[in-house]
mmCIF file of C-alpha atoms in Angstrom:
data_model
loop_
_atom_site.group_PDB
_atom_site.id
_atom_site.type_symbol
_atom_site.label_atom_id
_atom_site.label_comp_id
_atom_site.label_asym_id
_atom_site.label_seq_id
_atom_site.Cartn_x
_atom_site.Cartn_y
_atom_site.Cartn_z
ATOM 1 C CA SER A 69 0.715 -9.121 32.059
ATOM 2 C CA TYR A 70 -2.883 -10.280 32.091
ATOM 3 C CA VAL A 71 -3.532 -11.080 28.424
ATOM 4 C CA SER A 72 -4.829 -14.653 28.235
ATOM 5 C CA GLY A 73 -6.071 -14.938 24.641
ATOM 6 C CA ASP A 74 -9.795 -14.986 25.329
ATOM 7 C CA GLU A 75 -10.294 -11.206 25.443
ATOM 8 C CA SER A 76 -12.898 -9.367 23.400
ATOM 9 C CA PRO A 77 -11.735 -7.450 20.294
ATOM 10 C CA PHE A 78 -9.727 -4.270 20.943
ATOM 11 C CA LEU A 79 -9.540 -0.943 19.152
ATOM 12 C CA ILE A 80 -6.543 1.024 20.489
ATOM 13 C CA MET A 81 -5.975 4.631 19.430
ATOM 14 C CA HIS A 82 -3.123 6.930 20.434
ATOM 15 C CA GLY A 83 -1.812 10.345 19.480
ATOM 16 C CA GLY A 84 1.572 10.377 17.821
ATOM 17 C CA GLN A 85 2.425 13.615 19.654
ATOM 18 C CA ASP A 86 1.233 12.404 23.073
ATOM 19 C CA PHE A 87 4.078 13.076 25.526
ATOM 20 C CA THR A 88 1.887 12.649 28.608
ATOM 21 C CA VAL A 89 1.332 8.951 27.924
ATOM 22 C CA LEU A 90 3.831 7.775 25.325
ATOM 23 C CA LYS A 91 2.474 5.889 22.320
ATOM 24 C CA ASN A 92 4.639 2.857 23.078
ATOM 25 C CA GLN A 93 2.162 2.028 25.865
ATOM 26 C CA SER A 94 -0.479 1.345 23.237
ATOM 27 C CA GLU A 95 2.033 -0.339 20.922
ATOM 28 C CA LEU A 96 3.100 -2.764 23.658
ATOM 29 C CA LEU A 97 -0.499 -3.613 24.551
ATOM 30 C CA ASN A 98 -1.354 -4.159 20.893
ATOM 31 C CA VAL A 99 1.553 -6.592 20.408
ATOM 32 C CA ALA A 100 0.726 -8.479 23.613
ATOM 33 C CA LEU A 101 -2.851 -8.982 22.409
ATOM 34 C CA GLN A 102 -1.842 -9.952 18.873
ATOM 35 C CA GLU A 103 0.734 -12.468 20.093
ATOM 36 C CA GLN A 104 -2.043 -14.245 22.009
ATOM 37 C CA GLY A 105 -4.329 -14.278 18.972
ATOM 38 C CA VAL A 106 -6.659 -11.533 20.193
ATOM 39 C CA SER A 107 -8.283 -9.325 17.528
ATOM 40 C CA SER A 108 -6.561 -5.983 18.060
ATOM 41 C CA THR A 109 -6.475 -2.874 15.879
ATOM 42 C CA LEU A 110 -3.983 -0.093 16.610
ATOM 43 C CA VAL A 111 -4.511 3.367 15.101
ATOM 44 C CA LEU A 112 -1.953 6.132 15.594
ATOM 45 C CA ILE A 113 -3.049 9.708 14.864
ATOM 46 C CA ASP A 114 0.165 11.397 13.878
ATOM 47 C CA ASP A 115 -0.572 15.004 14.846
ATOM 48 C CA GLN A 116 -2.632 14.467 18.021
ATOM 49 C CA GLY A 117 -1.461 14.886 21.584
ATOM 50 C CA HIS A 118 -3.119 13.705 24.780
ATOM 51 C CA GLY A 119 -6.847 14.227 24.394
ATOM 52 C CA PHE A 120 -7.468 14.254 20.612
ATOM 53 C CA ARG A 121 -8.267 17.966 20.370
ATOM 54 C CA GLY A 122 -9.426 19.817 17.284
ATOM 55 C CA GLU A 123 -11.018 18.109 14.286
ATOM 56 C CA ARG A 124 -12.000 14.599 15.345
ATOM 57 C CA ALA A 125 -14.631 13.442 12.843
ATOM 58 C CA ASP A 126 -12.316 10.944 11.165
ATOM 59 C CA ILE A 127 -11.136 9.621 14.521
ATOM 60 C CA MET A 128 -14.643 9.168 15.865
ATOM 61 C CA LYS A 129 -15.922 7.499 12.707
ATOM 62 C CA LEU A 130 -13.342 4.745 13.236
ATOM 63 C CA VAL A 131 -14.554 4.277 16.815
ATOM 64 C CA GLU A 132 -18.208 4.152 15.843
ATOM 65 C CA GLY A 133 -17.410 1.902 12.886
ATOM 66 C CA PHE A 134 -15.615 -0.518 15.218
ATOM 67 C CA PHE A 135 -18.601 -0.735 17.582
ATOM 68 C CA ASP A 136 -21.132 -1.081 14.763
ATOM 69 C CA GLU A 137 -19.129 -3.856 13.143
ATOM 70 C CA ARG A 138 -18.457 -5.743 16.377
ATOM 71 C CA LEU A 139 -21.780 -5.229 18.175
ATOM 72 C CA LYS A 140 -24.231 -4.936 15.290
ATOM 73 C CA GLY A 141 -22.471 -6.742 12.472
ATOM 74 C CA THR A 142 -23.283 -3.844 10.165
ATOM 75 C CA GLU A 143 -21.502 -1.024 8.408
ATOM 76 C CA SER A 144 -21.528 2.156 10.412
ATOM 77 C CA VAL A 145 -23.940 4.946 9.520
ATOM 78 C CA TRP A 146 -21.204 7.268 10.794
ATOM 79 C CA LEU A 147 -18.893 6.055 8.024
ATOM 80 C CA LYS A 148 -21.507 6.880 5.407
ATOM 81 C CA GLU A 149 -22.317 10.287 6.882
ATOM 82 C CA ASN A 150 -18.655 11.321 7.178
ATOM 83 C CA PRO A 151 -17.363 10.202 3.794
ATOM 84 C CA ASN A 152 -13.737 11.318 3.832
ATOM 85 C CA PRO A 153 -12.597 8.601 1.385
ATOM 86 C CA TRP A 154 -8.988 9.028 2.463
ATOM 87 C CA VAL A 155 -9.729 7.427 5.867
ATOM 88 C CA THR A 156 -11.294 3.952 5.740
ATOM 89 C CA GLN A 157 -12.311 1.495 8.439
ATOM 90 C CA CYS A 158 -9.248 -0.213 9.938
ATOM 91 C CA ALA A 159 -8.892 -3.981 10.201
ATOM 92 C CA PRO A 160 -7.382 -6.020 13.055
ATOM 93 C CA GLY A 161 -3.678 -6.381 12.440
ATOM 94 C CA VAL A 162 -1.008 -9.032 12.642
ATOM 95 C CA VAL A 163 2.035 -8.524 14.858
ATOM 96 C CA GLY A 164 3.949 -5.492 13.598
ATOM 97 C CA MET A 165 0.967 -3.952 11.795
ATOM 98 C CA ARG A 166 -0.736 -0.705 12.692
ATOM 99 C CA HIS A 167 -2.768 2.025 10.997
ATOM 100 C CA VAL A 168 -1.834 5.697 10.873
ATOM 101 C CA LEU A 169 -3.679 8.946 10.151
ATOM 102 C CA PHE A 170 -1.594 11.945 9.182
ATOM 103 C CA GLN A 171 -2.406 15.398 7.861
ATOM 104 C CA SER A 172 -1.722 15.479 4.140
ATOM 105 C CA GLU A 173 -0.543 18.902 3.004
ATOM 106 C CA ARG A 174 -1.991 18.331 -0.454
ATOM 107 C CA LEU A 175 -5.415 17.284 0.867
ATOM 108 C CA GLY A 176 -5.616 19.527 3.909
ATOM 109 C CA LYS A 177 -7.160 16.645 5.837
ATOM 110 C CA TYR A 178 -6.347 13.256 7.321
ATOM 111 C CA TYR A 179 -5.002 10.513 5.075
ATOM 112 C CA GLY A 180 -4.920 6.943 6.363
ATOM 113 C CA TYR A 181 -2.492 4.139 5.577
ATOM 114 C CA SER A 182 -1.400 0.811 7.064
ATOM 115 C CA VAL A 183 2.182 0.017 7.984
ATOM 116 C CA TYR A 184 4.136 -3.058 9.068
ATOM 117 C CA LEU A 185 7.371 -2.748 11.043
ATOM 118 C CA PRO A 186 9.807 -5.680 10.815
ATOM 119 C CA PRO A 187 10.805 -7.977 13.716
ATOM 120 C CA SER A 188 14.049 -6.154 14.573
ATOM 121 C CA TYR A 189 12.565 -2.659 14.438
ATOM 122 C CA GLU A 190 12.007 -2.348 18.192
ATOM 123 C CA GLN A 191 15.085 -4.398 19.119
ATOM 124 C CA TYR A 192 17.861 -2.547 17.295
ATOM 125 C CA LEU A 193 17.069 1.125 17.596
ATOM 126 C CA GLU A 194 20.009 2.282 15.493
ATOM 127 C CA GLN A 195 19.116 0.099 12.521
ATOM 128 C CA ARG A 196 17.451 1.604 9.446
ATOM 129 C CA PHE A 197 15.311 -0.331 6.973
ATOM 130 C CA PRO A 198 14.297 -0.291 3.306
ATOM 131 C CA VAL A 199 10.648 0.418 2.454
ATOM 132 C CA VAL A 200 8.131 -1.281 0.166
ATOM 133 C CA TYR A 201 5.002 0.608 -0.863
ATOM 134 C CA TRP A 202 2.392 -2.118 -1.459
ATOM 135 C CA LEU A 203 -0.623 -0.987 -3.513
ATOM 136 C CA HIS A 204 -4.056 -2.604 -3.156
ATOM 137 C CA GLY A 205 -6.466 -3.422 -5.970
ATOM 138 C CA ARG A 206 -9.730 -1.896 -7.122
ATOM 139 C CA ASN A 207 -12.409 -1.592 -4.432
ATOM 140 C CA GLY A 208 -9.786 -2.506 -1.857
ATOM 141 C CA SER A 209 -8.195 -0.621 1.020
ATOM 142 C CA PRO A 210 -4.865 -0.547 2.874
ATOM 143 C CA ASN A 211 -6.232 -3.313 5.126
ATOM 144 C CA VAL A 212 -5.865 -6.002 2.466
ATOM 145 C CA ILE A 213 -2.091 -6.139 3.009
ATOM 146 C CA LYS A 214 -2.963 -8.183 6.111
ATOM 147 C CA ARG A 215 -3.539 -11.220 3.884
ATOM 148 C CA LEU A 216 0.164 -11.333 2.987
ATOM 149 C CA LEU A 217 1.853 -9.922 6.080
ATOM 150 C CA ALA A 218 2.035 -13.196 8.019
ATOM 151 C CA LYS A 219 4.049 -14.699 5.134
ATOM 152 C CA PHE A 220 6.349 -11.682 4.975
ATOM 153 C CA ASP A 221 6.817 -11.693 8.741
ATOM 154 C CA ALA A 222 7.722 -15.398 8.792
ATOM 155 C CA ALA A 223 10.167 -14.973 5.892
ATOM 156 C CA MET A 224 11.894 -12.044 7.600
ATOM 157 C CA LYS A 225 12.299 -14.056 10.774
ATOM 158 C CA THR A 226 13.962 -16.930 8.889
ATOM 159 C CA GLY A 227 16.133 -14.589 6.809
ATOM 160 C CA ASP A 228 14.475 -15.558 3.512
ATOM 161 C CA CYS A 229 13.296 -11.974 3.083
ATOM 162 C CA PRO A 230 15.246 -8.851 4.028
ATOM 163 C CA GLU A 231 13.748 -7.018 6.965
ATOM 164 C CA MET A 232 11.831 -4.082 5.568
ATOM 165 C CA ILE A 233 9.056 -1.649 6.375
ATOM 166 C CA ILE A 234 5.879 -2.264 4.358
ATOM 167 C CA VAL A 235 3.538 0.676 3.763
ATOM 168 C CA ALA A 236 0.067 0.190 2.280
ATOM 169 C CA PRO A 237 -1.283 3.512 0.932
ATOM 170 C CA ASN A 238 -4.938 4.340 0.371
ATOM 171 C CA GLY A 239 -5.512 4.199 -3.390
ATOM 172 C CA LEU A 240 -9.267 4.817 -3.150
ATOM 173 C CA GLN A 241 -11.674 2.580 -5.064
ATOM 174 C CA MET A 242 -10.554 2.958 -8.679
ATOM 175 C CA SER A 243 -7.873 5.640 -8.925
ATOM 176 C CA MET A 244 -5.353 3.519 -10.836
ATOM 177 C CA TYR A 245 -2.918 5.415 -8.551
ATOM 178 C CA CYS A 246 -3.123 8.429 -10.856
ATOM 179 C CA ASP A 247 -4.276 11.958 -10.082
ATOM 180 C CA SER A 248 -7.808 12.420 -11.341
ATOM 181 C CA ARG A 249 -7.980 14.753 -14.343
ATOM 182 C CA ASP A 250 -10.168 17.244 -12.428
ATOM 183 C CA GLY A 251 -7.764 17.374 -9.473
ATOM 184 C CA GLN A 252 -10.373 16.187 -6.984
ATOM 185 C CA PHE A 253 -8.588 12.932 -6.129
ATOM 186 C CA PRO A 254 -4.804 13.504 -6.268
ATOM 187 C CA VAL A 255 -3.804 9.953 -5.273
ATOM 188 C CA GLU A 256 -0.475 10.027 -7.099
ATOM 189 C CA THR A 257 0.584 13.410 -5.723
ATOM 190 C CA VAL A 258 -0.344 12.514 -2.148
ATOM 191 C CA ILE A 259 1.755 9.336 -2.287
ATOM 192 C CA VAL A 260 4.757 10.823 -4.069
ATOM 193 C CA GLN A 261 4.906 14.197 -2.317
ATOM 194 C CA ASP A 262 3.240 13.706 1.083
ATOM 195 C CA LEU A 263 3.280 10.041 2.081
ATOM 196 C CA ILE A 264 6.882 9.214 1.160
ATOM 197 C CA ARG A 265 8.116 12.332 2.953
ATOM 198 C CA HIS A 266 5.991 11.489 6.005
ATOM 199 C CA VAL A 267 7.206 7.868 6.117
ATOM 200 C CA ASP A 268 10.867 8.876 5.857
ATOM 201 C CA ALA A 269 10.375 11.434 8.636
ATOM 202 C CA THR A 270 8.434 9.071 10.914
ATOM 203 C CA TYR A 271 10.224 5.725 10.646
ATOM 204 C CA ARG A 272 13.849 4.638 10.528
ATOM 205 C CA THR A 273 14.007 4.232 6.776
ATOM 206 C CA VAL A 274 16.961 4.244 4.435
ATOM 207 C CA ALA A 275 15.575 7.220 2.551
ATOM 208 C CA ASP A 276 17.025 6.739 -0.903
ATOM 209 C CA ARG A 277 16.008 5.230 -4.228
ATOM 210 C CA ASP A 278 17.972 2.008 -3.819
ATOM 211 C CA ASN A 279 16.106 1.194 -0.621
ATOM 212 C CA ARG A 280 12.604 2.061 -1.820
ATOM 213 C CA ALA A 281 10.372 -0.278 -3.848
ATOM 214 C CA VAL A 282 6.795 -0.213 -5.115
ATOM 215 C CA ASP A 283 4.737 -3.401 -5.370
ATOM 216 C CA GLY A 284 1.065 -4.041 -6.019
ATOM 217 C CA PHE A 285 -1.627 -6.375 -7.262
ATOM 218 C CA SER A 286 -4.379 -5.847 -9.859
ATOM 219 C CA MET A 287 -5.102 -2.098 -9.929
ATOM 220 C CA GLY A 288 -2.099 -1.931 -7.607
ATOM 221 C CA GLY A 289 -0.027 -3.664 -10.289
ATOM 222 C CA PHE A 290 -0.997 -0.929 -12.733
ATOM 223 C CA GLY A 291 -0.166 1.568 -9.982
ATOM 224 C CA ALA A 292 3.237 0.002 -9.327
ATOM 225 C CA ALA A 293 4.117 0.266 -13.014
ATOM 226 C CA HIS A 294 2.667 3.776 -13.246
ATOM 227 C CA LEU A 295 4.446 5.177 -10.181
ATOM 228 C CA GLY A 296 7.597 3.089 -10.512
ATOM 229 C CA PHE A 297 8.187 3.939 -14.159
ATOM 230 C CA LYS A 298 7.037 7.563 -13.901
ATOM 231 C CA TYR A 299 9.330 8.213 -10.926
ATOM 232 C CA PRO A 300 12.351 5.955 -11.461
ATOM 233 C CA GLU A 301 14.375 8.446 -9.434
ATOM 234 C CA LEU A 302 12.261 7.522 -6.373
ATOM 235 C CA PHE A 303 11.924 3.752 -6.739
ATOM 236 C CA GLY A 304 14.830 1.397 -7.300
ATOM 237 C CA ALA A 305 12.598 -1.661 -7.607
ATOM 238 C CA VAL A 306 9.157 -2.321 -9.140
ATOM 239 C CA SER A 307 6.942 -5.395 -8.741
ATOM 240 C CA ILE A 308 3.854 -5.776 -10.965
ATOM 241 C CA MET A 309 1.620 -8.588 -9.714
ATOM 242 C CA GLY A 310 -1.521 -9.517 -11.670
ATOM 243 C CA GLY A 311 -1.401 -6.036 -13.132
ATOM 244 C CA VAL A 312 -4.422 -4.614 -14.972
ATOM 245 C CA LEU A 313 -2.134 -3.486 -17.762
ATOM 246 C CA HIS A 314 -4.908 -2.057 -19.930
ATOM 247 C CA LYS A 315 -4.006 0.221 -22.790
ATOM 248 C CA SER A 316 -5.682 3.616 -22.872
ATOM 249 C CA GLU A 317 -8.063 2.691 -25.702
ATOM 250 C CA PHE A 318 -9.320 -0.295 -23.685
ATOM 251 C CA LEU A 319 -10.019 1.931 -20.690
ATOM 252 C CA ARG A 320 -11.913 4.300 -22.954
ATOM 253 C CA ASP A 321 -13.964 1.571 -24.613
ATOM 254 C CA GLU A 322 -14.420 -0.994 -21.823
ATOM 255 C CA ARG A 323 -13.921 0.826 -18.503
ATOM 256 C CA ALA A 324 -16.013 3.954 -18.995
ATOM 257 C CA ASP A 325 -16.370 4.608 -15.250
ATOM 258 C CA ILE A 326 -12.600 4.765 -14.754
ATOM 259 C CA PHE A 327 -12.010 6.619 -18.006
ATOM 260 C CA GLU A 328 -14.486 9.324 -16.997
ATOM 261 C CA SER A 329 -13.869 9.685 -13.258
ATOM 262 C CA ILE A 330 -10.058 9.412 -13.306
ATOM 263 C CA PHE A 331 -9.000 10.450 -16.787
ATOM 264 C CA GLY A 332 -11.821 12.921 -17.502
ATOM 265 C CA ASN A 333 -12.625 11.269 -20.837
ATOM 266 C CA ASP A 334 -9.291 12.632 -22.041
ATOM 267 C CA LEU A 335 -7.436 10.026 -24.071
ATOM 268 C CA ASP A 336 -4.231 12.066 -24.160
ATOM 269 C CA TYR A 337 -4.203 12.371 -20.343
ATOM 270 C CA CYS A 338 -4.861 8.655 -20.046
ATOM 271 C CA ARG A 339 -2.028 7.837 -22.437
ATOM 272 C CA ALA A 340 0.373 10.156 -20.611
ATOM 273 C CA ASN A 341 -0.216 8.160 -17.413
ATOM 274 C CA SER A 342 -0.220 4.718 -18.993
ATOM 275 C CA PRO A 343 2.511 2.235 -18.015
ATOM 276 C CA TRP A 344 2.810 1.497 -21.748
ATOM 277 C CA THR A 345 3.830 5.107 -22.358
ATOM 278 C CA LEU A 346 5.932 5.615 -19.243
ATOM 279 C CA VAL A 347 8.073 2.489 -19.644
ATOM 280 C CA GLU A 348 9.144 3.647 -23.095
ATOM 281 C CA GLN A 349 9.503 7.288 -22.081
ATOM 282 C CA ASN A 350 11.896 6.615 -19.194
ATOM 283 C CA VAL A 351 13.592 3.494 -20.477
ATOM 284 C CA ALA A 352 17.161 4.570 -19.636
ATOM 285 C CA GLN A 353 16.480 4.983 -15.895
ATOM 286 C CA ILE A 354 14.131 2.008 -15.797
ATOM 287 C CA LYS A 355 16.947 -0.229 -17.029
ATOM 288 C CA THR A 356 18.679 0.399 -13.694
ATOM 289 C CA GLN A 357 15.687 -0.825 -11.660
ATOM 290 C CA VAL A 358 15.049 -4.314 -10.275
ATOM 291 C CA ILE A 359 11.761 -5.372 -11.905
ATOM 292 C CA ARG A 360 9.418 -8.322 -11.392
ATOM 293 C CA GLN A 361 6.201 -9.125 -13.258
ATOM 294 C CA TYR A 362 3.931 -12.049 -12.371
ATOM 295 C CA VAL A 363 0.418 -13.096 -13.358
ATOM 296 C CA GLY A 364 -1.858 -16.051 -12.641
ATOM 297 C CA GLU A 365 -2.087 -18.833 -15.216
ATOM 298 C CA LYS A 366 -5.892 -18.774 -14.955
ATOM 299 C CA ASP A 367 -6.252 -14.993 -14.892
ATOM 300 C CA ASN A 368 -8.244 -15.062 -18.111
ATOM 301 C CA ARG A 369 -8.750 -11.303 -18.377
ATOM 302 C CA LEU A 370 -5.159 -10.286 -17.778
ATOM 303 C CA LEU A 371 -2.816 -13.132 -18.732
ATOM 304 C CA GLU A 372 -2.396 -12.110 -22.368
ATOM 305 C CA LYS A 373 -2.054 -8.425 -21.483
ATOM 306 C CA ASN A 374 0.725 -9.230 -19.043
ATOM 307 C CA LYS A 375 2.442 -11.393 -21.643
ATOM 308 C CA ALA A 376 2.242 -8.511 -24.110
ATOM 309 C CA TYR A 377 3.696 -6.048 -21.596
ATOM 310 C CA HIS A 378 6.483 -8.512 -20.799
ATOM 311 C CA THR A 379 7.282 -8.761 -24.520
ATOM 312 C CA PHE A 380 7.199 -4.967 -24.824
ATOM 313 C CA MET A 381 9.750 -4.600 -22.019
ATOM 314 C CA GLU A 382 11.952 -7.236 -23.676
ATOM 315 C CA GLN A 383 11.810 -5.283 -26.937
ATOM 316 C CA LEU A 384 12.913 -2.182 -25.044
ATOM 317 C CA GLY A 385 15.855 -4.111 -23.613
ATOM 318 C CA ILE A 386 14.591 -3.886 -20.022
ATOM 319 C CA SER A 387 15.819 -6.764 -17.888
ATOM 320 C CA HIS A 388 13.100 -8.151 -15.610
ATOM 321 C CA ALA A 389 11.870 -11.346 -14.015
ATOM 322 C CA PHE A 390 8.642 -12.622 -15.561
ATOM 323 C CA GLY A 391 6.558 -15.550 -14.427
ATOM 324 C CA ILE A 392 3.155 -17.215 -14.600
ATOM 325 C CA ALA A 393 1.767 -18.665 -11.367
ATOM 326 C CA ALA A 394 0.461 -22.146 -12.161
ATOM 327 C CA GLY A 395 -3.200 -22.728 -11.280
ATOM 328 C CA ALA A 396 -3.694 -19.209 -9.921
ATOM 329 C CA GLY A 397 -6.402 -16.844 -11.078
ATOM 330 C CA HIS A 398 -6.794 -13.195 -10.175
ATOM 331 C CA ASN A 399 -5.938 -13.660 -6.520
ATOM 332 C CA ALA A 400 -2.961 -12.025 -4.804
ATOM 333 C CA VAL A 401 -2.470 -14.753 -2.183
ATOM 334 C CA LYS A 402 -2.618 -17.592 -4.728
ATOM 335 C CA VAL A 403 -0.291 -15.852 -7.161
ATOM 336 C CA HIS A 404 2.170 -15.315 -4.333
ATOM 337 C CA LYS A 405 1.829 -18.932 -3.189
ATOM 338 C CA ASN A 406 2.022 -20.522 -6.653
ATOM 339 C CA MET A 407 4.986 -18.610 -8.056
ATOM 340 C CA SER A 408 7.548 -20.938 -9.594
ATOM 341 C CA ASP A 409 10.284 -18.651 -8.270
ATOM 342 C CA ASP A 410 10.992 -17.862 -4.640
ATOM 343 C CA PRO A 411 8.491 -15.046 -3.904
ATOM 344 C CA PHE A 412 11.063 -13.267 -1.748
ATOM 345 C CA ALA A 413 13.880 -13.360 -4.318
ATOM 346 C CA PHE A 414 12.704 -10.013 -5.684
ATOM 347 C CA TYR A 415 13.187 -8.331 -2.310
ATOM 348 C CA ARG A 416 16.610 -9.914 -1.839
ATOM 349 C CA ALA A 417 17.625 -8.616 -5.262
ATOM 350 C CA ALA A 418 16.197 -5.188 -4.453
ATOM 351 C CA PHE A 419 17.592 -4.771 -0.956
ATOM 352 C CA GLY A 420 20.182 -7.450 -0.367
ATOM 353 C CA GLY A 421 20.709 -7.785 3.375
ATOM 354 C CA LYS A 422 18.567 -6.857 6.357
ATOM 355 C CA GLY A 423 18.710 -3.079 6.282
ATOM 356 C CA LYS A 424 21.467 -0.691 7.326
#
């Protein structure tokens, strides 16, 4: 009632299992602040009740990080001293966006992701929605989805884009969305086995292949191809945007840090997880997917590799939309803006109407 638009930044945190004060109190406050242009960050801790009992290090590091950033303009020492890489600092959201921590069975600790709920989600409580898993690039975090969400939100409100839930997983700094060879960073397994199950249990999704898509930019483009083509039974649609579609030999010779830390200097393991291998290995199921591939015209490092991958899919007889964004370099927002096609046509082809 009293939000005026000139409030200081807010960090709002609430337990998902709080039945003393229901989480919608925090959700309503967050939306009221965001609608008036106030910087507001909502974090829901899935397994916590009223009082945040038990292990709280990851919760408190977000609080201290918020104060350090807002009051000191510096990165929090707490973040550095409590380096659970699966929980990163959370950014202020747009309307419909929040951050969630949940206990990953595979990790045995909190895993953080960002999620956007579409305009009708709180209005029509019987409606269920398709889901897009949007994968960030190298050195990114789930927060970067914020740069595109305003466009998605506006397109859903006009009907240009089907209403859908958008989930941004934590892909760490350079995982390529694969499990590390040594098992220390099981990014792929956490997403495929833990996160998807958690999302379908937590939100009103249409929990089937035809209503689940994977999309991503840069490293996330590699990840979309890797996950989408390795698990075609899970994803009915795959979008590869500015994908770092390196072959395994290039990773070995030119990206030694990734080749060692993720693939354990094992060329066979790298090849087994390569989109170049997976697209050929699972071609029959992949032919039933809706697929989009786009790259920036001025993306000098990746343009030719994306053209080659496009040609490879054509040779395999895989139908897909391919495009080059005029004037765009390696920038997700510019590629999205400069696409010659309607950027939301992919989602209409994948999901059709506005949910079920």
